[in-house]
Every structure is written in structure tokens, then in C-alpha cells.
PDB file of C-alpha atoms in Angstrom:
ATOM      1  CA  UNK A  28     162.734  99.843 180.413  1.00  0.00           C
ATOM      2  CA  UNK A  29     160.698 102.342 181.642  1.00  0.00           C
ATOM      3  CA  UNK A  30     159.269 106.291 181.532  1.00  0.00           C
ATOM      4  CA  UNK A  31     158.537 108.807 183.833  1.00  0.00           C
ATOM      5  CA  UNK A  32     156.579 111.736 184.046  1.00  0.00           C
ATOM      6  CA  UNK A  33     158.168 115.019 183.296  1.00  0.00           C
ATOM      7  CA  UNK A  34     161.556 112.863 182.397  1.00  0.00           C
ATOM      8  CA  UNK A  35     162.614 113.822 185.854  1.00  0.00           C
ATOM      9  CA  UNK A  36     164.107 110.750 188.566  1.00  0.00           C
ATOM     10  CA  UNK A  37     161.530 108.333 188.972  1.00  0.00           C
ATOM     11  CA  UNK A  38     160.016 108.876 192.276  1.00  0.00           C
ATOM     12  CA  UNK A  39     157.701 105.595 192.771  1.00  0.00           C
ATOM     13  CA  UNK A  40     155.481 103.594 190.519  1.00  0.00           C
ATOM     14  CA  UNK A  41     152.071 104.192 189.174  1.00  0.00           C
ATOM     15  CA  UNK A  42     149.135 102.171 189.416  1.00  0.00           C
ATOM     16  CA  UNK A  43     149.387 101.057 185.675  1.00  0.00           C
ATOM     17  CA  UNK A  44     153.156 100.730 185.801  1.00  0.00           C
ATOM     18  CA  UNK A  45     152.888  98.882 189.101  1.00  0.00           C
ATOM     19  CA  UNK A  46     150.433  96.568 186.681  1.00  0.00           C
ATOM     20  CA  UNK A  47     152.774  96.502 183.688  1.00  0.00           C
ATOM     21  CA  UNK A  48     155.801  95.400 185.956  1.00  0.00           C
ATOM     22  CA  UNK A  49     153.742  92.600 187.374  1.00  0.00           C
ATOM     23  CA  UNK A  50     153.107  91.181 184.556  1.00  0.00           C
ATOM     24  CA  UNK A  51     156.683  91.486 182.851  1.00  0.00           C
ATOM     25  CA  UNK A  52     157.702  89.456 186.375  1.00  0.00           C
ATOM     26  CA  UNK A  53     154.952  87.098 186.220  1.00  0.00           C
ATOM     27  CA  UNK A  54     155.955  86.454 182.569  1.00  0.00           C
ATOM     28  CA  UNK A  55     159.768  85.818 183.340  1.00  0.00           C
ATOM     29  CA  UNK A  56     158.726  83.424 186.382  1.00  0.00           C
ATOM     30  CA  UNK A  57     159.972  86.321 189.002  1.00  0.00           C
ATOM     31  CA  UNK A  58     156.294  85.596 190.795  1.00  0.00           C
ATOM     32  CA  UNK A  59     154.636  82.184 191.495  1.00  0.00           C
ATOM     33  CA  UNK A  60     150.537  82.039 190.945  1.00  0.00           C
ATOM     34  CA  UNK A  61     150.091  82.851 194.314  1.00  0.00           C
ATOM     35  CA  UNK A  62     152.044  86.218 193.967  1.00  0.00           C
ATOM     36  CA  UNK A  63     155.329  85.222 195.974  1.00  0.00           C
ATOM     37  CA  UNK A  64     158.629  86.250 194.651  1.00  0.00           C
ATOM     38  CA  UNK A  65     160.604  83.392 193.230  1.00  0.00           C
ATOM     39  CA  UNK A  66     164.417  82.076 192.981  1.00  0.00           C
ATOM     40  CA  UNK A  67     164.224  83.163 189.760  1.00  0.00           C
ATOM     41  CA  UNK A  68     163.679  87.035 191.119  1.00  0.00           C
ATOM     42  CA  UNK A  69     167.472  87.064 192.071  1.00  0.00           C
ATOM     43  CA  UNK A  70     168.366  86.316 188.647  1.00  0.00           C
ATOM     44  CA  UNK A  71     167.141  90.089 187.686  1.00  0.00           C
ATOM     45  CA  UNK A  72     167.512  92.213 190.492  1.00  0.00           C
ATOM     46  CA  UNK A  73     168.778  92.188 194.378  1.00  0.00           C
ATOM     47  CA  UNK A  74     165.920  90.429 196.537  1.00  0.00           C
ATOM     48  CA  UNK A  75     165.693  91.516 200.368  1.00  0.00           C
ATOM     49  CA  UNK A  76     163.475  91.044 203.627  1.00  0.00           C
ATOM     50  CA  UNK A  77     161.607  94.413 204.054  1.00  0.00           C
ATOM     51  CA  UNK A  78     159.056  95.846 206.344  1.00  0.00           C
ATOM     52  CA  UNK A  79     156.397  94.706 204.375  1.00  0.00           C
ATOM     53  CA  UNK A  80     158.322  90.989 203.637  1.00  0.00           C
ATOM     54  CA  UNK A  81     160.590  90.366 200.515  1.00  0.00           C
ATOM     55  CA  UNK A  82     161.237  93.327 198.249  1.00  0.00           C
ATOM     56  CA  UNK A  83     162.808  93.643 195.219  1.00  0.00           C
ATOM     57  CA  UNK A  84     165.416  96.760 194.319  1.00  0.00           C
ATOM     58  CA  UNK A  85     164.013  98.158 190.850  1.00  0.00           C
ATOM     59  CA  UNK A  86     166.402 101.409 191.204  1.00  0.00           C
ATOM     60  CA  UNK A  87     169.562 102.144 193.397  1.00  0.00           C
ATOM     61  CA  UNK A  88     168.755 105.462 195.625  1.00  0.00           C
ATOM     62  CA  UNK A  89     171.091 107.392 193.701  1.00  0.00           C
ATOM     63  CA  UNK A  90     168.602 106.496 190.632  1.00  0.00           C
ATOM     64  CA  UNK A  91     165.735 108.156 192.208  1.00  0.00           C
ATOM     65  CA  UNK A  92     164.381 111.055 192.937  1.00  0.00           C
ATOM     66  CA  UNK A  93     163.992 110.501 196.492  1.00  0.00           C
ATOM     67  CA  UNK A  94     167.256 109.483 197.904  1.00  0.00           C
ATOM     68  CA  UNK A  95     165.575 105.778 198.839  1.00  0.00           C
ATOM     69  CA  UNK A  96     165.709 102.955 196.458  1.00  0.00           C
ATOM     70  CA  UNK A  97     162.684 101.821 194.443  1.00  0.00           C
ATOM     71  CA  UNK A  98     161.532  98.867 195.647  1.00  0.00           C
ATOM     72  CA  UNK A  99     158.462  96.447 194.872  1.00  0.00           C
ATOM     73  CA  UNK A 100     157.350  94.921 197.751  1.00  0.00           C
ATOM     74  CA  UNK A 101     155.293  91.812 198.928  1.00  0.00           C
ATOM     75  CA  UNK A 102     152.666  94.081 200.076  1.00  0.00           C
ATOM     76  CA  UNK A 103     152.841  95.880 197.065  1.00  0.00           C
ATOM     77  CA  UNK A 104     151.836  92.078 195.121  1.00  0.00           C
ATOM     78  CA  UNK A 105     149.397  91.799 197.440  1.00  0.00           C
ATOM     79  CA  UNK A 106     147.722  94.899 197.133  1.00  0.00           C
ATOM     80  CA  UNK A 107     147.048  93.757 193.388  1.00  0.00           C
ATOM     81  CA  UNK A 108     146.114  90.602 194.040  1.00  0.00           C
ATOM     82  CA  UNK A 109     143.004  91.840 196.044  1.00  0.00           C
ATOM     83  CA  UNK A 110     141.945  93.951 193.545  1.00  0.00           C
ATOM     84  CA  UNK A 111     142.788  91.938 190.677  1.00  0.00           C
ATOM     85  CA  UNK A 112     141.037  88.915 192.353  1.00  0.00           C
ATOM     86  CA  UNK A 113     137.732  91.038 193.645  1.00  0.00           C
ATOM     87  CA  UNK A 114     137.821  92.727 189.702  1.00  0.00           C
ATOM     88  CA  UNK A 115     137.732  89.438 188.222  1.00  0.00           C
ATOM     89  CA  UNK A 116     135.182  87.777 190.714  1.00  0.00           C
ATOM     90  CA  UNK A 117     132.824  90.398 189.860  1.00  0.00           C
ATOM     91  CA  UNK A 118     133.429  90.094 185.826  1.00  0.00           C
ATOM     92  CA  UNK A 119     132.954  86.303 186.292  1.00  0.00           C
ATOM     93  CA  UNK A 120     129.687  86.381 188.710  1.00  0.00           C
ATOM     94  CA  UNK A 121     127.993  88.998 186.128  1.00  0.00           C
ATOM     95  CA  UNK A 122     129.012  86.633 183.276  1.00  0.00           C
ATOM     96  CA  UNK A 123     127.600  83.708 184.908  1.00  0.00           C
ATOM     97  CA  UNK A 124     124.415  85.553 185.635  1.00  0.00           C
ATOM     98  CA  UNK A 125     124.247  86.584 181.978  1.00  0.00           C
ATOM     99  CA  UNK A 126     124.853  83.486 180.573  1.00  0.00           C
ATOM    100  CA  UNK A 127     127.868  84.761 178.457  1.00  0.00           C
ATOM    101  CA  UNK A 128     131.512  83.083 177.946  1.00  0.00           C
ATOM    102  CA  UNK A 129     133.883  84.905 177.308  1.00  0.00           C
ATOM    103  CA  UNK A 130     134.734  84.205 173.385  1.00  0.00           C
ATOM    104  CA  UNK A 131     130.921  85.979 173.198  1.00  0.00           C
ATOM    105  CA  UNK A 132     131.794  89.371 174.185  1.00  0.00           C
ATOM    106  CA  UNK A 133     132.371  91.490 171.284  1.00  0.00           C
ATOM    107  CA  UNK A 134     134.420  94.526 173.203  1.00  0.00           C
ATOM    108  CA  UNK A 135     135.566  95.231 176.726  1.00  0.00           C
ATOM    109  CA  UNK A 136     135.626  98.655 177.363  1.00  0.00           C
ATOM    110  CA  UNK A 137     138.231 100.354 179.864  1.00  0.00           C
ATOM    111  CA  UNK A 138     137.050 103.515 181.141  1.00  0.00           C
ATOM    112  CA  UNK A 139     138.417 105.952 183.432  1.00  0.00           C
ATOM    113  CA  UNK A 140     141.718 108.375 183.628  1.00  0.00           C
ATOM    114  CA  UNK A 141     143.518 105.278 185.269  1.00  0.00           C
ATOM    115  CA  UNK A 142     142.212 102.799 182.747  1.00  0.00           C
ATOM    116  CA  UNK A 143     143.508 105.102 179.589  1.00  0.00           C
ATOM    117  CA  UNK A 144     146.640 104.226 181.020  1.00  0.00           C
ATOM    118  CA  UNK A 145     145.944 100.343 181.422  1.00  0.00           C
ATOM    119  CA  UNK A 146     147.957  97.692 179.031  1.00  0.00           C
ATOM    120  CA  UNK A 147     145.219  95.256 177.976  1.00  0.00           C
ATOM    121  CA  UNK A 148     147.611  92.417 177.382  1.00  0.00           C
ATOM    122  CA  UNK A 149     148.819  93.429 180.745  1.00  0.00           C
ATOM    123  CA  UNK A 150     145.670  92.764 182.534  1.00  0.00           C
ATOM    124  CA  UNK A 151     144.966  89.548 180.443  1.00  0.00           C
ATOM    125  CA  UNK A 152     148.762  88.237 181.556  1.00  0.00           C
ATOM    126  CA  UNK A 153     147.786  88.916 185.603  1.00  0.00           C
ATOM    127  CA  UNK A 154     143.973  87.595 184.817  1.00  0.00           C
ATOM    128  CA  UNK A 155     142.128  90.383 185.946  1.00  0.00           C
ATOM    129  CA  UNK A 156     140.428  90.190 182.188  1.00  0.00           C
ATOM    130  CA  UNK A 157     139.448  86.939 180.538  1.00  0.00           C
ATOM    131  CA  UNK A 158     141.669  85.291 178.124  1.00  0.00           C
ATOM    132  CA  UNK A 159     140.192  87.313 174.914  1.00  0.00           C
ATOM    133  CA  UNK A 160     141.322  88.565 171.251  1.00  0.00           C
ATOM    134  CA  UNK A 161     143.700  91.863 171.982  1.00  0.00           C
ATOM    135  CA  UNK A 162     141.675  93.995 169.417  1.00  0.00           C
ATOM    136  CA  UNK A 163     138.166  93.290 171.859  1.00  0.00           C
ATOM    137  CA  UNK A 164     139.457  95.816 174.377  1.00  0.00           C
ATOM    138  CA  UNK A 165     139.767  99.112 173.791  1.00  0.00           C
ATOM    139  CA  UNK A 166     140.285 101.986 176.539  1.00  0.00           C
ATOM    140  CA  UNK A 167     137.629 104.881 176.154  1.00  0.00           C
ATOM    141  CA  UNK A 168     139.015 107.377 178.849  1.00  0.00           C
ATOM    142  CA  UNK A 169     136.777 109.559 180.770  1.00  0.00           C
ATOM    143  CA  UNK A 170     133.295 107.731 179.678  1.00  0.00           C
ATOM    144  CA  UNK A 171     131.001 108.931 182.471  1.00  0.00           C
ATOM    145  CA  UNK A 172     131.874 112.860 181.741  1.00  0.00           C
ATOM    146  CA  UNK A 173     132.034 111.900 177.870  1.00  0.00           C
ATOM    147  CA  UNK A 174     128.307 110.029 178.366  1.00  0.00           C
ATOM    148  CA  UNK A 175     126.889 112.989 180.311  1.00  0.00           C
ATOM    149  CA  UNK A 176     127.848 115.734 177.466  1.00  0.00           C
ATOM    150  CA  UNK A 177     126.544 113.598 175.075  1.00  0.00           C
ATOM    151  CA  UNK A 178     123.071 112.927 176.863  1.00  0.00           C
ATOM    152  CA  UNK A 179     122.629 116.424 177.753  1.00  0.00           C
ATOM    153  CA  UNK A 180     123.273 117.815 174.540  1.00  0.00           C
ATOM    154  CA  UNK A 181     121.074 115.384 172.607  1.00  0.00           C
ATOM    155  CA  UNK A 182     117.291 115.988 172.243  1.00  0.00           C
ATOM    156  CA  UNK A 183     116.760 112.432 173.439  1.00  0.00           C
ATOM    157  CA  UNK A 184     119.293 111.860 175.746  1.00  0.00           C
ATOM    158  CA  UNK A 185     117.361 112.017 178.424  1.00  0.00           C
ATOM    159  CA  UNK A 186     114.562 109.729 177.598  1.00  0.00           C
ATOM    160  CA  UNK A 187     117.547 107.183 175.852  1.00  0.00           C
ATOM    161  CA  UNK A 188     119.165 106.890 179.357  1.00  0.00           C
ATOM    162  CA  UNK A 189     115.835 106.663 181.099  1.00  0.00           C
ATOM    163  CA  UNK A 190     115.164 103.526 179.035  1.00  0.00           C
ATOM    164  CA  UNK A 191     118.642 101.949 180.165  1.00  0.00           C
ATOM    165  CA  UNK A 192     117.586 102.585 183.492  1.00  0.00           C
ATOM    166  CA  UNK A 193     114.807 100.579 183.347  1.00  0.00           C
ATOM    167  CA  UNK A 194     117.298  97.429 182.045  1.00  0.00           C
ATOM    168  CA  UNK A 195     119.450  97.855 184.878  1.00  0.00           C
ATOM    169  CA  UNK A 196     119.856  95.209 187.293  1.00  0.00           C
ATOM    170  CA  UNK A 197     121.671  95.723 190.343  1.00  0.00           C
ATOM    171  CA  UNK A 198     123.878  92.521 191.452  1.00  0.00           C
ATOM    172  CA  UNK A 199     125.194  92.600 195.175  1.00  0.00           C
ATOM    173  CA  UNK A 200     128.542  90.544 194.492  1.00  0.00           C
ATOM    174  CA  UNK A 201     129.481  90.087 198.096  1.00  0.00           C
ATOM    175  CA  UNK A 202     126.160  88.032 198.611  1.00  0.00           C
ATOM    176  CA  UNK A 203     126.491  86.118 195.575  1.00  0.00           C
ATOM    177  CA  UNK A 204     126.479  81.936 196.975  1.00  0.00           C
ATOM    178  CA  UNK A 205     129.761  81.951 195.050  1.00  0.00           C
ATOM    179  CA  UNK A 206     131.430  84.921 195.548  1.00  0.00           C
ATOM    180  CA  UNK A 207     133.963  84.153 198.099  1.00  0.00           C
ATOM    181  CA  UNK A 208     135.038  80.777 196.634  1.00  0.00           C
ATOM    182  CA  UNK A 209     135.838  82.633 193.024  1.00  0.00           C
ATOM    183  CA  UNK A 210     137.486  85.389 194.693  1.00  0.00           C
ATOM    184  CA  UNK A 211     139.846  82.919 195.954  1.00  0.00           C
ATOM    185  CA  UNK A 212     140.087  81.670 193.454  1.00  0.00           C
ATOM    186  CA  UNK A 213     141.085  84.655 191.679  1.00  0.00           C
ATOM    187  CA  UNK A 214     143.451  85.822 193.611  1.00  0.00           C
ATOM    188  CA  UNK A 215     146.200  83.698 192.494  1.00  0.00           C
ATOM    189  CA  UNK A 216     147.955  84.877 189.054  1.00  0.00           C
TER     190      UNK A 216
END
């Protein structure tokens, strides 16, 4: 199943369907851990060599709005895998350095116009979040406009974020000892 914008022909996938999809083929065994397309794969839908290795045929071309079929691609699994594993490398490093677990955290916000959009279960299936309770996350939408209006319109907003500046710590995660090992690490599914 799936929508599209406008109800029109689906053109191509968007970054939180491209997400969702993942995980419904991680889920079904269509991936392996380390984000290659499985046996299983054929089972569901017509698996090819592509320009950018082994694809997978979501829609026919006459399904589309394009005229080409809608595929998911290799490169495509890829591309999520790096961010997924550099995402997660940088939740676990600040953990670490905090001292926290992650049965400690009390919410996990997702902010953003792409993160209003983001399945939490989703992102707990592919591991770019840790394994936590479903009702932890919640996704807050534009925060940083949203925390501006609010700051400027208080009397004290100014001097409130002023303080939080001062508790800031800045952590460069490339030079962390670690950080190349977990990313690694966390690249796999």
C-alpha cells in the first residue's frame, strides 16, 4: 500500500517513504543486515541488475507518472545506510558521553518538516533510534522556527536561552576514539 501527493501517479519515493519501505522489506526478510537484497526479494516483486546494482520494480511504467518504472535500488539502500549508520553513531557517542542508556530517556523528539513525516517504529525497525517504548517519541515539526517565536515573544526568552547556552557542549563526532568503529557498526540493519 501506499499514497501519493496530490493522488496523482506516483512519480518517485520520498525520503520518509523511502524509510517506511525499508523497513516493511527489512521486516519480510527482502534485505539482509548488511542492506543487500535477498532471495526472498523475488518472492514480492521482479529483482534486476541496474546501473546502480540490483533493483527492485515497485511500479510497472505504465503505473507511474513518468513513463519509467519505480524502482528501489542498491544505491538507494545504501544511501540510507550511511545516514542511518552516521545518525545512530552520533546518538550512541552522545549517550555514552552522558552516561545515559537508553531505557533512561524519557522522550525523543523528531523535529523538522522531514521528521513530521518520519514513522517512529520505522526508524526503530532500521535502528537509526534505540530500541525504546513507541509512546517516548513524538515528532514536534518545525521546532527551531516554533523555539524562536516563542523566545522572542517571551519577556525572558532571551536570558532563558542564554542560560542553555552556557550548558552547551559541543562534541566533534568524527574525532571521537570510537567513532568510526560504531559507525560500522551501525551501518548494518
Amino acid at each position: 500500500e501506499y499514497q501519493v501527493i496530490g493522488n496523482a501517479a506516483p512519480k518517485g519515493i520520498c525520503g520518509s517513504g523511502a524509510v517506511d519501505l525499508l523497513a516493511v522489506l527489512l521486516a519480510n526478510d527482502c534485505i539482509s543486515r548488511e542492506g543487500t537484497f535477498t532471495d526472498r526479494a523475488e518472492e514480492y516483486f521482479t529483482l534486476r541488475e541496474g546501473n546502480d546494482g540490483q533493483e527492485i520494480i515497485l511500479l510497472d511504467q505504465a503505473d507511474t507518472g513518468t513513463g519509467n518504472s519505480l524502482m528501489f535500488t542498491q544505491e538507494d539502500i545504501r544511501q540510507l545506510q550511511l545516514a542511518k549508520g552516521a545518525i545512530r553513531t552520533g546518538i550512541d557517542i552522545l549517550m555514552k558521553k552522558a552516561r545515559l542508556q537508553p531505557s533512561a530517556l524519557e522522550k525523543i523528539y523528531i523535529a523538522g518538516s522531514f521528521g513530521s513525516y518520519l514513522d517512529a517504529e520505522n526508524l526503530i525497525k532500521i535502528g537509526l533510534l534505540p530500541a525504546v517504548k513507541r509512546e517516548k517519541i513524538k515528532n514536534i515539526g518545525n521546532a527551531a522556527a516554533e523555539g524562536a517565536m516563542i523566545t522572542l515573544a517571551s519577556d525572558t526568552g532571551l536570558a532563558d536561552a542564554d542560560q542553555i547556552r552556557k550548558k552547551i557542549h559541543h562534541v566533534e563526532l568524527a574525532n571521537q576514539p570510537d567513532f568510526q568503529e560504531k559507525f560500522l557498526q551501525n551501518l548494518n540493519f
